[in-house]
mmCIF file of C-alpha atoms in Angstrom:
data_model
loop_
_atom_site.group_PDB
_atom_site.id
_atom_site.type_symbol
_atom_site.label_atom_id
_atom_site.label_comp_id
_atom_site.label_asym_id
_atom_site.label_seq_id
_atom_site.Cartn_x
_atom_site.Cartn_y
_atom_site.Cartn_z
ATOM 1 C CA MET A 1114 -91.614 12.724 105.934
ATOM 2 C CA VAL A 1115 -89.260 15.498 104.869
ATOM 3 C CA GLY A 1116 -86.670 17.000 107.208
ATOM 4 C CA PRO A 1117 -84.960 20.422 107.164
ATOM 5 C CA LEU A 1118 -82.345 21.388 104.573
ATOM 6 C CA THR A 1119 -78.849 20.934 106.043
ATOM 7 C CA GLY A 1120 -75.703 21.451 103.932
ATOM 8 C CA PHE A 1121 -77.653 21.230 100.663
ATOM 9 C CA GLN A 1122 -79.099 17.935 101.748
ATOM 10 C CA VAL A 1123 -82.722 17.089 102.538
ATOM 11 C CA PRO A 1124 -83.481 13.912 104.506
ATOM 12 C CA ILE A 1125 -86.622 12.024 103.456
ATOM 13 C CA LEU A 1126 -88.143 9.148 105.373
ATOM 14 C CA VAL A 1127 -90.530 6.984 103.377
ATOM 15 C CA LEU A 1128 -92.959 4.659 105.153
ATOM 16 C CA LEU A 1129 -93.661 1.463 103.293
ATOM 17 C CA ASP A 1130 -96.233 -1.284 103.737
ATOM 18 C CA GLU A 1131 -94.735 -4.123 105.774
ATOM 19 C CA ASN A 1132 -95.723 -6.611 103.024
ATOM 20 C CA ILE A 1133 -93.561 -4.878 100.444
ATOM 21 C CA PRO A 1134 -90.296 -6.791 99.930
ATOM 22 C CA PRO A 1135 -87.252 -4.685 100.788
ATOM 23 C CA ASP A 1136 -85.406 -5.221 97.559
ATOM 24 C CA LYS A 1137 -82.886 -2.993 95.802
ATOM 25 C CA GLU A 1138 -85.001 -2.682 92.661
ATOM 26 C CA ARG A 1139 -87.781 -0.960 94.633
ATOM 27 C CA ARG A 1140 -85.340 1.534 96.098
ATOM 28 C CA ASP A 1141 -83.808 2.183 92.655
ATOM 29 C CA TYR A 1142 -87.313 2.839 91.244
ATOM 30 C CA PHE A 1143 -88.129 5.186 94.113
ATOM 31 C CA ALA A 1144 -84.846 7.188 93.521
ATOM 32 C CA ARG A 1145 -85.441 7.459 89.786
ATOM 33 C CA LYS A 1146 -89.052 8.570 90.253
ATOM 34 C CA ILE A 1147 -88.171 11.199 92.872
ATOM 35 C CA ILE A 1148 -85.419 12.631 90.707
ATOM 36 C CA HIS A 1149 -87.635 12.627 87.592
ATOM 37 C CA ASP A 1150 -90.623 14.329 89.391
ATOM 38 C CA VAL A 1151 -88.596 16.909 91.313
ATOM 39 C CA GLN A 1152 -86.154 17.746 88.557
ATOM 40 C CA LYS A 1153 -88.946 18.970 86.346
ATOM 41 C CA GLN A 1154 -89.721 21.643 88.949
ATOM 42 C CA LEU A 1155 -86.131 22.779 89.402
ATOM 43 C CA GLU A 1156 -84.527 25.334 87.135
ATOM 44 C CA GLN A 1157 -80.781 25.303 86.525
ATOM 45 C CA CYS A 1158 -80.296 22.792 89.360
ATOM 46 C CA LEU A 1159 -79.273 19.156 89.522
ATOM 47 C CA LEU A 1160 -80.764 16.667 91.943
ATOM 48 C CA TYR A 1161 -78.846 13.673 93.351
ATOM 49 C CA ALA A 1162 -80.062 10.968 95.720
ATOM 50 C CA GLY A 1163 -78.575 8.495 98.081
ATOM 51 C CA VAL A 1164 -80.854 5.742 99.473
ATOM 52 C CA GLY A 1165 -80.284 3.711 102.648
ATOM 53 C CA THR A 1166 -81.572 0.235 103.363
ATOM 54 C CA ILE A 1167 -85.168 -0.452 104.348
ATOM 55 C CA VAL A 1168 -85.514 -1.039 108.092
ATOM 56 C CA SER A 1169 -88.325 -2.244 110.326
ATOM 57 C CA ASN A 1170 -87.116 -0.959 113.686
ATOM 58 C CA ILE A 1171 -87.363 2.721 114.665
ATOM 59 C CA HIS A 1172 -83.911 2.534 116.275
ATOM 60 C CA GLN A 1173 -82.393 1.698 112.869
ATOM 61 C CA PHE A 1174 -83.598 4.865 111.154
ATOM 62 C CA SER A 1175 -80.387 6.728 111.894
ATOM 63 C CA ASP A 1176 -78.346 3.877 110.478
ATOM 64 C CA SER A 1177 -80.321 3.976 107.237
ATOM 65 C CA TYR A 1178 -79.840 7.746 107.114
ATOM 66 C CA LYS A 1179 -76.063 7.423 107.424
ATOM 67 C CA GLU A 1180 -76.057 4.793 104.650
ATOM 68 C CA ALA A 1181 -77.982 7.243 102.454
ATOM 69 C CA ILE A 1182 -75.394 9.960 103.124
ATOM 70 C CA TYR A 1183 -72.546 7.665 102.162
ATOM 71 C CA ALA A 1184 -74.359 6.462 99.037
ATOM 72 C CA LEU A 1185 -74.763 10.133 98.105
ATOM 73 C CA GLU A 1186 -71.037 10.705 98.540
ATOM 74 C CA LEU A 1187 -70.379 7.933 96.007
ATOM 75 C CA VAL A 1188 -72.784 9.589 93.606
ATOM 76 C CA HIS A 1189 -70.675 12.766 93.720
ATOM 77 C CA SER A 1190 -67.583 10.742 92.904
ATOM 78 C CA HIS A 1191 -69.226 9.263 89.804
ATOM 79 C CA PRO A 1192 -70.046 12.136 87.393
ATOM 80 C CA SER A 1193 -72.446 10.065 85.289
ATOM 81 C CA ALA A 1194 -74.536 8.859 88.260
ATOM 82 C CA ALA A 1195 -77.663 10.627 89.630
ATOM 83 C CA TYR A 1196 -78.415 8.256 92.497
ATOM 84 C CA MET A 1197 -77.106 5.274 94.383
ATOM 85 C CA THR A 1198 -78.767 2.735 96.681
ATOM 86 C CA TYR A 1199 -76.887 1.218 99.541
ATOM 87 C CA ASN A 1200 -76.018 -2.444 99.069
ATOM 88 C CA ASP A 1201 -73.443 -5.068 100.112
ATOM 89 C CA ARG A 1202 -70.840 -3.769 97.692
ATOM 90 C CA VAL A 1203 -71.249 -0.219 98.914
ATOM 91 C CA LYS A 1204 -71.238 -1.492 102.483
ATOM 92 C CA GLN A 1205 -67.884 -3.126 102.051
ATOM 93 C CA LYS A 1206 -66.409 0.016 100.489
ATOM 94 C CA ARG A 1207 -67.896 2.119 103.298
ATOM 95 C CA LYS A 1208 -66.240 -0.040 105.969
ATOM 96 C CA GLN A 1209 -62.914 0.588 104.321
ATOM 97 C CA LEU A 1210 -63.446 4.360 104.331
ATOM 98 C CA ILE A 1211 -65.230 5.357 107.516
ATOM 99 C CA PRO A 1212 -63.996 4.232 110.963
ATOM 100 C CA PHE A 1213 -67.421 3.836 112.559
ATOM 101 C CA ASP A 1214 -66.275 3.028 116.037
ATOM 102 C CA VAL A 1215 -64.105 6.130 116.102
ATOM 103 C CA GLU A 1216 -66.902 8.261 114.604
ATOM 104 C CA LYS A 1217 -69.414 7.062 117.178
ATOM 105 C CA GLU A 1218 -66.939 7.783 119.997
ATOM 106 C CA LEU A 1219 -66.222 11.214 118.564
ATOM 107 C CA LEU A 1220 -69.918 12.065 118.298
ATOM 108 C CA ASP A 1221 -70.556 10.861 121.836
ATOM 109 C CA ALA A 1222 -67.668 12.959 123.192
ATOM 110 C CA VAL A 1223 -69.001 16.082 121.495
ATOM 111 C CA LYS A 1224 -72.541 15.508 122.739
ATOM 112 C CA LYS A 1225 -71.352 14.895 126.298
ATOM 113 C CA GLY A 1226 -69.175 18.041 126.273
ATOM 114 C CA GLU A 1227 -65.921 16.120 126.642
ATOM 115 C CA SER A 1228 -63.785 18.600 124.672
ATOM 116 C CA GLN A 1229 -60.377 17.055 125.300
ATOM 117 C CA LYS A 1230 -61.514 13.574 124.361
ATOM 118 C CA GLY A 1231 -63.383 15.017 121.405
ATOM 119 C CA LEU A 1232 -60.185 16.606 120.005
ATOM 120 C CA GLN A 1233 -58.209 13.399 120.553
ATOM 121 C CA MET A 1234 -60.833 11.347 118.766
ATOM 122 C CA PHE A 1235 -60.974 13.894 115.953
ATOM 123 C CA GLU A 1236 -57.246 13.455 115.333
ATOM 124 C CA THR A 1237 -57.680 9.683 115.117
ATOM 125 C CA TYR A 1238 -60.817 10.061 112.983
ATOM 126 C CA PHE A 1239 -59.175 12.394 110.465
ATOM 127 C CA GLN A 1240 -56.119 10.206 110.116
ATOM 128 C CA SER A 1241 -58.348 7.214 109.421
ATOM 129 C CA ILE A 1242 -60.287 9.103 106.791
ATOM 130 C CA GLN A 1243 -57.047 10.228 105.113
ATOM 131 C CA GLN A 1244 -55.597 6.756 104.953
ATOM 132 C CA ALA A 1245 -58.832 5.047 103.822
ATOM 133 C CA SER A 1246 -59.357 7.608 101.034
ATOM 134 C CA ASP A 1247 -55.707 7.198 99.918
ATOM 135 C CA PHE A 1248 -55.254 10.931 100.659
ATOM 136 C CA GLN A 1249 -57.632 11.958 97.843
ATOM 137 C CA LEU A 1250 -58.580 15.550 98.634
ATOM 138 C CA ARG A 1251 -62.122 15.348 97.254
ATOM 139 C CA MET A 1252 -63.034 12.254 99.295
ATOM 140 C CA ILE A 1253 -61.532 13.700 102.504
ATOM 141 C CA HIS A 1254 -63.439 16.887 101.946
ATOM 142 C CA LYS A 1255 -66.754 15.089 101.352
ATOM 143 C CA ALA A 1256 -66.220 12.775 104.320
ATOM 144 C CA MET A 1257 -65.638 15.712 106.693
ATOM 145 C CA GLU A 1258 -68.632 17.631 105.447
ATOM 146 C CA SER A 1259 -70.745 14.518 105.829
ATOM 147 C CA PHE A 1260 -69.497 14.158 109.372
ATOM 148 C CA PHE A 1261 -70.740 17.641 110.242
ATOM 149 C CA ILE A 1262 -74.115 16.868 108.692
ATOM 150 C CA VAL A 1263 -74.427 13.755 110.810
ATOM 151 C CA LEU A 1264 -73.283 15.767 113.899
ATOM 152 C CA THR A 1265 -75.854 18.407 113.146
ATOM 153 C CA ARG A 1266 -78.667 15.856 113.053
ATOM 154 C CA SER A 1267 -77.421 14.256 116.263
ATOM 155 C CA LEU A 1268 -77.373 17.585 118.134
ATOM 156 C CA LYS A 1269 -80.841 18.473 116.868
ATOM 157 C CA GLU A 1270 -82.061 15.190 118.360
ATOM 158 C CA LEU A 1271 -80.695 16.412 121.703
ATOM 159 C CA GLY A 1272 -82.576 19.665 121.426
ATOM 160 C CA PHE A 1273 -79.664 21.908 120.266
ATOM 161 C CA GLU A 1274 -81.342 23.939 117.532
ATOM 162 C CA GLU A 1275 -78.618 26.547 116.764
ATOM 163 C CA GLU A 1276 -77.545 26.716 113.121
ATOM 164 C CA ILE A 1277 -74.297 24.789 112.366
ATOM 165 C CA GLU A 1278 -72.190 25.414 109.255
ATOM 166 C CA THR A 1279 -71.615 22.152 107.439
ATOM 167 C CA SER A 1280 -69.613 23.415 104.486
ATOM 168 C CA LEU A 1281 -65.824 23.719 104.875
ATOM 169 C CA GLY A 1282 -65.076 25.762 101.800
ATOM 170 C CA GLN A 1283 -62.450 24.915 99.200
ATOM 171 C CA PHE A 1284 -58.893 23.919 99.996
ATOM 172 C CA ASP A 1285 -55.710 22.851 98.210
ATOM 173 C CA HIS A 1286 -54.348 20.571 100.893
ATOM 174 C CA SER A 1287 -55.727 17.979 103.335
ATOM 175 C CA MET A 1288 -54.113 19.811 106.292
ATOM 176 C CA GLN A 1289 -56.164 22.878 105.439
ATOM 177 C CA ILE A 1290 -59.314 20.735 105.544
ATOM 178 C CA LYS A 1291 -58.192 19.311 108.882
ATOM 179 C CA GLU A 1292 -57.603 22.720 110.461
ATOM 180 C CA ALA A 1293 -60.867 24.097 109.143
ATOM 181 C CA ALA A 1294 -62.808 21.039 110.442
ATOM 182 C CA LYS A 1295 -60.990 21.191 113.762
ATOM 183 C CA SER A 1296 -61.808 24.882 114.150
ATOM 184 C CA GLN A 1297 -65.443 24.169 113.324
ATOM 185 C CA LEU A 1298 -65.578 21.343 115.858
ATOM 186 C CA LEU A 1299 -64.071 23.531 118.608
ATOM 187 C CA SER A 1300 -66.682 26.230 117.835
ATOM 188 C CA ILE A 1301 -69.521 23.712 118.064
ATOM 189 C CA MET A 1302 -68.254 22.260 121.318
ATOM 190 C CA LYS A 1303 -67.942 25.740 122.795
ATOM 191 C CA ARG A 1304 -71.452 26.746 121.783
ATOM 192 C CA LEU A 1305 -72.795 23.419 123.009
ATOM 193 C CA GLY A 1306 -71.104 23.963 126.338
ATOM 194 C CA GLU A 1307 -72.658 27.426 126.660
ATOM 195 C CA TRP A 1308 -76.045 26.006 125.737
ATOM 196 C CA ARG A 1309 -75.697 23.327 128.358
ATOM 197 C CA SER A 1310 -74.701 25.703 131.168
ATOM 198 C CA LYS A 1311 -77.194 28.457 130.382
ATOM 199 C CA GLY A 1312 -80.199 26.774 128.881
ATOM 200 C CA ILE A 1313 -80.345 23.185 130.059
ATOM 201 C CA HIS A 1314 -80.303 23.958 133.825
ATOM 202 C CA SER A 1315 -83.461 26.027 133.606
ATOM 203 C CA LEU A 1316 -85.125 23.502 131.294
ATOM 204 C CA LEU A 1317 -84.429 20.693 133.773
ATOM 205 C CA LEU A 1318 -85.883 22.750 136.605
ATOM 206 C CA GLU A 1319 -88.921 23.391 134.392
ATOM 207 C CA ALA A 1320 -89.284 19.628 133.839
ATOM 208 C CA LYS A 1321 -88.971 19.016 137.579
ATOM 209 C CA GLU A 1322 -91.645 21.634 138.306
ATOM 210 C CA TYR A 1323 -93.924 20.114 135.670
ATOM 211 C CA ILE A 1324 -93.617 16.703 137.372
ATOM 212 C CA ASP A 1325 -94.209 18.245 140.803
ATOM 213 C CA LYS A 1326 -97.420 19.830 139.475
ATOM 214 C CA TYR A 1327 -98.848 16.871 137.505
ATOM 215 C CA TYR A 1328 -97.447 13.808 139.353
ATOM 216 C CA ASP A 1329 -101.009 12.751 140.133
ATOM 217 C CA ARG A 1330 -101.730 11.779 136.529
ATOM 218 C CA ALA A 1331 -100.101 9.447 134.015
ATOM 219 C CA ILE A 1332 -97.426 11.801 132.670
ATOM 220 C CA SER A 1333 -94.755 10.339 130.397
ATOM 221 C CA LEU A 1334 -91.169 11.213 129.577
ATOM 222 C CA GLU A 1335 -92.292 12.184 126.046
ATOM 223 C CA GLU A 1336 -94.940 14.548 127.380
ATOM 224 C CA VAL A 1337 -92.542 16.398 129.688
ATOM 225 C CA ALA A 1338 -89.831 16.536 126.960
ATOM 226 C CA ASP A 1339 -92.384 18.017 124.552
ATOM 227 C CA GLN A 1340 -93.453 20.523 127.193
ATOM 228 C CA ILE A 1341 -89.925 21.938 127.680
ATOM 229 C CA GLY A 1342 -88.856 21.535 124.004
ATOM 230 C CA ILE A 1343 -86.041 18.942 124.016
ATOM 231 C CA SER A 1344 -85.884 15.317 122.958
ATOM 232 C CA SER A 1345 -87.051 12.606 125.364
ATOM 233 C CA TYR A 1346 -83.699 10.846 125.032
ATOM 234 C CA TYR A 1347 -81.832 13.956 126.063
ATOM 235 C CA LEU A 1348 -84.227 14.772 128.921
ATOM 236 C CA SER A 1349 -83.840 11.266 130.347
ATOM 237 C CA LYS A 1350 -80.009 11.420 130.089
ATOM 238 C CA LEU A 1351 -79.620 14.951 131.549
ATOM 239 C CA PHE A 1352 -82.279 14.461 134.253
ATOM 240 C CA LYS A 1353 -80.287 11.579 135.670
ATOM 241 C CA GLU A 1354 -77.050 13.555 135.478
ATOM 242 C CA ARG A 1355 -78.538 16.646 137.153
ATOM 243 C CA PHE A 1356 -80.666 15.048 139.874
ATOM 244 C CA GLN A 1357 -78.910 11.679 140.333
ATOM 245 C CA VAL A 1358 -82.270 9.877 139.888
ATOM 246 C CA THR A 1359 -84.085 8.599 136.848
ATOM 247 C CA PHE A 1360 -87.166 10.311 135.480
ATOM 248 C CA ILE A 1361 -89.441 7.402 136.525
ATOM 249 C CA ASP A 1362 -87.862 7.148 139.966
ATOM 250 C CA TYR A 1363 -88.367 10.868 140.498
ATOM 251 C CA ILE A 1364 -92.087 10.583 139.721
ATOM 252 C CA THR A 1365 -92.368 7.587 142.038
ATOM 253 C CA ASN A 1366 -90.536 9.341 144.849
ATOM 254 C CA THR A 1367 -92.707 12.444 144.452
ATOM 255 C CA ARG A 1368 -95.858 10.350 144.637
ATOM 256 C CA LEU A 1369 -94.658 8.417 147.688
ATOM 257 C CA GLU A 1370 -93.684 11.585 149.560
ATOM 258 C CA LYS A 1371 -97.185 12.916 149.028
ATOM 259 C CA ALA A 1372 -98.575 9.509 150.137
ATOM 260 C CA LYS A 1373 -96.599 9.737 153.391
ATOM 261 C CA GLU A 1374 -98.236 13.084 154.092
ATOM 262 C CA LEU A 1375 -101.696 11.722 153.371
ATOM 263 C CA LEU A 1376 -101.139 8.603 155.502
ATOM 264 C CA LEU A 1377 -100.801 10.893 158.540
ATOM 265 C CA VAL A 1378 -104.265 12.371 157.848
ATOM 266 C CA PRO A 1379 -106.972 10.450 159.797
ATOM 267 C CA ASN A 1380 -109.870 8.828 157.919
ATOM 268 C CA VAL A 1381 -108.269 8.963 154.449
ATOM 269 C CA SER A 1382 -108.476 5.483 152.946
ATOM 270 C CA LEU A 1383 -105.632 3.797 151.111
ATOM 271 C CA LYS A 1384 -107.780 3.771 147.952
ATOM 272 C CA GLU A 1385 -108.259 7.541 148.147
ATOM 273 C CA ILE A 1386 -104.538 8.093 148.705
ATOM 274 C CA ALA A 1387 -103.657 5.857 145.716
ATOM 275 C CA LEU A 1388 -105.995 7.696 143.409
ATOM 276 C CA THR A 1389 -104.882 11.096 144.682
ATOM 277 C CA ILE A 1390 -101.216 10.463 143.870
ATOM 278 C CA GLY A 1391 -101.790 8.864 140.459
ATOM 279 C CA TYR A 1392 -102.234 5.125 141.116
ATOM 280 C CA LYS A 1393 -105.488 3.588 139.890
ATOM 281 C CA ASP A 1394 -104.777 0.284 141.597
ATOM 282 C CA PRO A 1395 -104.465 0.493 145.427
ATOM 283 C CA ASN A 1396 -102.793 -2.890 145.554
ATOM 284 C CA TYR A 1397 -100.118 -1.756 143.133
ATOM 285 C CA PHE A 1398 -99.660 1.397 145.193
ATOM 286 C CA SER A 1399 -99.145 -0.721 148.321
ATOM 287 C CA ARG A 1400 -96.544 -2.899 146.594
ATOM 288 C CA VAL A 1401 -94.596 0.123 145.311
ATOM 289 C CA PHE A 1402 -94.771 1.779 148.698
ATOM 290 C CA LYS A 1403 -93.462 -1.272 150.558
ATOM 291 C CA LYS A 1404 -90.727 -1.840 148.065
ATOM 292 C CA GLU A 1405 -89.455 1.749 148.294
ATOM 293 C CA VAL A 1406 -90.187 2.608 151.937
ATOM 294 C CA GLY A 1407 -89.611 -0.790 153.526
ATOM 295 C CA MET A 1408 -93.034 -1.107 155.079
ATOM 296 C CA SER A 1409 -96.618 -1.196 153.931
ATOM 297 C CA PRO A 1410 -98.804 1.941 153.889
ATOM 298 C CA SER A 1411 -100.754 0.596 156.884
ATOM 299 C CA GLU A 1412 -97.607 -0.093 158.866
ATOM 300 C CA TYR A 1413 -96.300 3.411 158.039
ATOM 301 C CA ARG A 1414 -99.598 4.936 159.212
ATOM 302 C CA THR A 1415 -99.595 2.949 162.439
ATOM 303 C CA LYS A 1416 -95.973 3.841 163.170
ATOM 304 C CA TYR A 1417 -96.066 7.595 162.428
ATOM 305 C CA GLN A 1418 -99.657 8.763 162.900
ATOM 306 C CA GLN A 1419 -100.046 10.643 166.171
#
């Protein structure tokens, strides 16, 4: 699976048979083969590769991707190397260079629109990068550009599709890199804020309307997210922020409000009501109704039916 070109980098996800041992030799062979096969088709270009660890859990994909980016950074710092695979030695060196807790907090602040906290975390992050790289200009430059590539991927996962510049240009001093990166970060946070205020509100209303229309069938978070064009993770997060209720709870509440209306209609059986609002099992519907309303459907009908 090949992702989009971002900052002269192309992410590639390779699916392997679960019986294949996740050893370094296999990853080395893969990198060499890719470089050999692709390089033949490139004219006056050089191809370099960084390879992350093999993972078995979908939630670890982003970790492997970040490992690949760092491995690629090390390739650039070794003129004779064409590729590097992430291993324990590289992992130890990476821990010394990148303050992951600070990076994660910085990314989260940017994604949440917390501009002041984002700038504070950026100051801490940049200082850490400087110290860890022993103030080497090239490594600081590469680390900051890699940060913007990671940020770009993170924002795309949220549904923010605007183009982001990941290159910082050439500088003679680390403070110039810092100011350029800071200016870039401010621009991104501003654009993200505008996107949130203008675009997200209407998208969330669209998601709500979709649920209101199709609550009677088994709609999923992924289906609604796909319908409005943002990630399921982001939809879930923003839906709770905007409506103070989770996606699932909103569907449940919508169904139960319709059930209350139908319970006041004479001669409509509980089974019919359950099927009408999207529950195949009438007993399950009764349990959900009693849990949320505080009385069974029959008790509700007896109490409120004229």
